[in-house]
Short mmCIF file of C-alpha atoms in Angstrom, two decimals:
data_model
loop_
_atom_site.label_atom_id
_atom_site.label_comp_id
_atom_site.label_asym_id
_atom_site.label_seq_id
_atom_site.Cartn_x
_atom_site.Cartn_y
_atom_site.Cartn_z
CA MET A 1 19.87 32.58 -32.53
CA ALA A 2 17.45 34.01 -30.00
CA THR A 3 13.98 32.54 -29.70
CA PRO A 4 11.40 35.04 -30.92
CA THR A 5 9.01 36.41 -28.36
CA ARG A 6 5.53 35.04 -28.94
CA ARG A 7 2.79 37.59 -28.81
CA SER A 8 -0.09 37.11 -26.42
CA PRO A 9 -3.40 36.83 -28.31
CA THR A 10 -4.80 39.64 -26.14
CA SER A 11 -2.01 42.06 -27.05
CA LEU A 12 -2.24 41.70 -30.83
CA THR A 13 -3.06 44.41 -33.29
CA PRO A 14 -6.06 43.68 -35.53
CA LYS A 15 -3.65 42.67 -38.31
CA GLY A 16 -1.71 40.41 -35.93
CA ALA A 17 -4.91 38.83 -34.67
CA ALA A 18 -5.99 38.18 -38.25
CA THR A 19 -2.63 36.58 -39.10
CA ARG A 20 -2.77 34.39 -36.00
CA GLU A 21 -6.33 33.32 -36.81
CA LYS A 22 -5.37 32.57 -40.41
CA LEU A 23 -2.53 30.34 -39.19
CA LEU A 24 -4.95 28.48 -36.93
CA GLN A 25 -7.50 27.93 -39.69
CA VAL A 26 -4.89 26.80 -42.21
CA ALA A 27 -3.35 24.46 -39.62
CA LYS A 28 -6.80 23.01 -38.98
CA ARG A 29 -7.13 22.14 -42.68
CA VAL A 30 -3.58 20.77 -42.86
CA PHE A 31 -4.17 18.54 -39.81
CA GLU A 32 -7.52 17.41 -41.22
CA GLN A 33 -6.01 16.43 -44.57
CA GLY A 34 -3.14 14.40 -43.18
CA ASN A 35 -2.09 13.95 -39.62
CA PHE A 36 -0.31 15.96 -37.01
CA HIS A 37 3.04 14.21 -37.36
CA GLN A 38 3.12 14.57 -41.15
CA ALA A 39 2.12 18.23 -41.01
CA SER A 40 4.90 20.78 -40.94
CA VAL A 41 5.13 24.37 -39.87
CA ALA A 42 6.55 25.11 -43.32
CA GLU A 43 3.43 23.68 -45.01
CA ILE A 44 1.11 25.66 -42.71
CA CYS A 45 3.04 28.85 -43.47
CA ARG A 46 3.15 28.17 -47.21
CA ARG A 47 -0.61 27.72 -47.36
CA ALA A 48 -1.21 30.75 -45.13
CA GLY A 49 1.09 32.86 -47.29
CA VAL A 50 3.40 33.89 -44.46
CA ALA A 51 7.09 33.38 -43.69
CA ASN A 52 8.03 30.55 -41.33
CA GLY A 53 9.30 33.06 -38.77
CA THR A 54 5.86 34.64 -38.61
CA PHE A 55 4.45 31.37 -37.27
CA TYR A 56 6.83 31.47 -34.30
CA GLN A 57 5.74 34.98 -33.40
CA TYR A 58 2.36 33.51 -32.49
CA PHE A 59 2.99 29.86 -31.56
CA LYS A 60 5.77 27.96 -29.83
CA ASP A 61 5.38 24.98 -32.18
CA LYS A 62 2.75 23.02 -34.09
CA GLU A 63 1.70 21.25 -30.88
CA ALA A 64 0.61 24.65 -29.50
CA VAL A 65 -1.59 25.12 -32.57
CA LEU A 66 -3.07 21.65 -32.18
CA LEU A 67 -3.82 22.30 -28.50
CA GLU A 68 -5.51 25.62 -29.23
CA LEU A 69 -7.63 24.11 -31.99
CA ALA A 70 -8.62 21.21 -29.75
CA THR A 71 -9.54 23.56 -26.92
CA ARG A 72 -11.59 25.84 -29.17
CA LEU A 73 -13.47 23.04 -30.90
CA SER A 74 -14.22 21.14 -27.70
CA LYS A 75 -15.45 24.28 -25.95
CA ALA A 76 -17.68 25.18 -28.90
CA LEU A 77 -19.19 21.69 -29.04
CA ARG A 78 -19.76 21.52 -25.27
CA THR A 79 -21.37 24.97 -25.30
CA GLU A 80 -23.74 24.05 -28.14
CA LEU A 81 -24.68 20.80 -26.43
CA ALA A 82 -25.26 22.41 -23.03
CA VAL A 83 -27.51 25.10 -24.50
CA ALA A 84 -29.49 22.61 -26.58
CA LEU A 85 -29.97 20.20 -23.68
CA GLN A 86 -31.20 22.92 -21.34
CA ALA A 87 -33.79 24.02 -23.87
CA GLU A 88 -35.54 20.62 -23.96
CA ASP A 89 -38.17 19.36 -21.53
CA ASP A 90 -37.57 15.61 -21.40
CA LEU A 91 -34.77 13.08 -21.78
CA GLU A 92 -35.82 11.84 -25.21
CA ALA A 93 -35.95 15.38 -26.60
CA ARG A 94 -32.58 16.16 -24.98
CA LEU A 95 -30.91 13.11 -26.48
CA LEU A 96 -32.36 13.77 -29.94
CA ALA A 97 -31.21 17.39 -29.71
CA ALA A 98 -27.75 16.22 -28.65
CA PHE A 99 -27.59 13.83 -31.57
CA ARG A 100 -28.56 16.58 -34.02
CA ILE A 101 -26.06 19.05 -32.53
CA PHE A 102 -23.27 16.48 -32.48
CA VAL A 103 -23.87 15.41 -36.10
CA SER A 104 -24.20 18.99 -37.31
CA PHE A 105 -21.09 20.11 -35.45
CA ILE A 106 -18.97 17.27 -36.81
CA ARG A 107 -20.32 17.79 -40.32
CA GLU A 108 -19.13 21.42 -40.12
CA ASN A 109 -15.93 20.61 -38.22
CA ARG A 110 -14.68 17.29 -39.57
CA ALA A 111 -11.24 18.24 -38.38
CA LEU A 112 -12.45 17.67 -34.82
CA TYR A 113 -12.18 13.91 -35.23
CA GLN A 114 -8.76 14.08 -36.80
CA ILE A 115 -7.56 16.56 -34.19
CA PHE A 116 -8.84 14.49 -31.28
CA ARG A 117 -7.34 11.29 -32.62
CA GLU A 118 -4.03 13.13 -32.76
CA ILE A 119 -4.38 15.00 -29.47
CA GLU A 120 -4.82 11.72 -27.59
CA PHE A 121 -1.18 10.93 -28.37
CA VAL A 122 0.20 14.46 -28.37
CA HIS A 123 -1.46 15.89 -25.25
CA LYS A 124 -3.49 13.33 -23.32
CA ARG A 125 -4.64 15.85 -20.66
CA THR A 126 -6.43 17.99 -23.28
CA HIS A 127 -7.95 14.86 -24.81
CA ASN A 128 -9.23 13.72 -21.42
CA ARG A 129 -10.64 17.16 -20.58
CA PHE A 130 -12.67 17.08 -23.79
CA TYR A 131 -14.33 13.79 -22.90
CA GLU A 132 -14.70 14.69 -19.22
CA GLY A 133 -16.57 17.83 -20.29
CA LEU A 134 -18.93 15.81 -22.46
CA VAL A 135 -19.48 13.27 -19.69
CA LYS A 136 -20.34 16.06 -17.26
CA ILE A 137 -22.97 17.49 -19.65
CA PHE A 138 -24.63 14.14 -20.31
CA ALA A 139 -24.43 12.96 -16.69
CA HIS A 140 -26.27 16.14 -15.72
CA CYS A 141 -28.85 15.37 -18.41
CA PHE A 142 -29.48 11.90 -16.93
CA ALA A 143 -29.55 13.25 -13.38
CA GLU A 144 -32.23 15.76 -14.42
CA ALA A 145 -34.23 12.97 -16.05
CA TYR A 146 -34.02 10.97 -12.82
CA ARG A 147 -35.17 13.95 -10.73
CA HIS A 148 -38.19 14.31 -13.02
CA GLY A 149 -39.03 10.59 -12.83
CA GLU A 150 -38.15 9.87 -16.47
CA VAL A 151 -35.58 7.16 -15.74
CA ARG A 152 -34.79 4.87 -12.86
CA ARG A 153 -31.70 5.42 -10.76
CA VAL A 154 -28.62 4.59 -12.83
CA ASP A 155 -24.98 5.50 -12.66
CA PHE A 156 -25.24 8.83 -14.47
CA GLU A 157 -21.59 8.75 -15.53
CA VAL A 158 -21.95 5.29 -17.09
CA ALA A 159 -25.10 6.41 -18.93
CA ALA A 160 -23.24 9.52 -20.14
CA VAL A 161 -20.24 7.52 -21.38
CA ALA A 162 -22.55 5.06 -23.18
CA THR A 163 -24.40 7.94 -24.86
CA ILE A 164 -21.16 9.57 -25.97
CA GLY A 165 -19.98 6.21 -27.31
CA VAL A 166 -23.13 5.83 -29.38
CA LEU A 167 -22.84 9.38 -30.73
CA HIS A 168 -19.16 8.90 -31.51
CA PHE A 169 -19.64 5.70 -33.46
CA LEU A 170 -22.71 6.88 -35.35
CA VAL A 171 -20.82 9.95 -36.51
CA LEU A 172 -17.69 7.93 -37.23
CA ARG A 173 -19.64 5.36 -39.24
CA TRP A 174 -21.67 7.73 -41.39
CA LEU A 175 -19.78 11.02 -41.54
CA ILE A 176 -16.14 10.04 -41.24
CA LEU A 177 -15.84 6.55 -42.71
CA GLY A 178 -19.13 6.11 -44.50
CA PRO A 179 -21.16 7.77 -47.19
CA GLY A 180 -21.13 11.23 -45.62
CA GLU A 181 -24.73 11.51 -44.45
CA VAL A 182 -26.52 10.06 -41.46
CA PRO A 183 -29.71 8.18 -42.38
CA GLU A 184 -32.93 9.89 -41.26
CA GLN A 185 -33.95 6.91 -39.10
CA ALA A 186 -30.66 6.90 -37.16
#
C-alpha cells in the first residue's frame, strides 16, 4: 500500500487547515490525559471524528504531532515572556512579570508539562531547544540588569537556569502536583 502524501500546512484549503488544527488540539488533550506512548492515532482520530487515514494526510505519525505541539507551545511561551520582560524597567519587575506569565501560561496550557516530559524522551533536540530559548531570554534579562547596575557581575546563564528551575518547580508543585493554585505570597 502506498504511503499517502502529507499535505503541507501552507497548501491546505480552509477545511483542510481546520481538520489539521482539530487533530492537533485533540492530540494535545489525549497526550495531556495520558502519555505519548499510551496515546494512539486511532484514539486521536476517534475523538476528532475523522477516519484514521485522514490523520496520515496531515502527519507522518504521532511523533510529528507531538513535535508540532511542543514547538508551538514553546514558541508561544517564549514570545509572551520576551514581550513581558521588555516592558518592565527593573530586574525585580521583570522576574515578577515572568513568574506571572509562566504561571498563567501553564494554567492555560497544562499539556505543556506533559508534552515536555514526553518530548525529552521522544525528541531530545526539540526539548533542548525549548530550554535553550528560555535560558537565552532570562540570561538577557540578567545581562540588562547588570548593565543598569541592578546586580553584580554573575554568570548570566547560571542565573537564567536557576530562575527557570525555580519557576518550573513552583509551577510543578502548585499547578501540576498540588492544589491547583499558586499562593499569593509565592
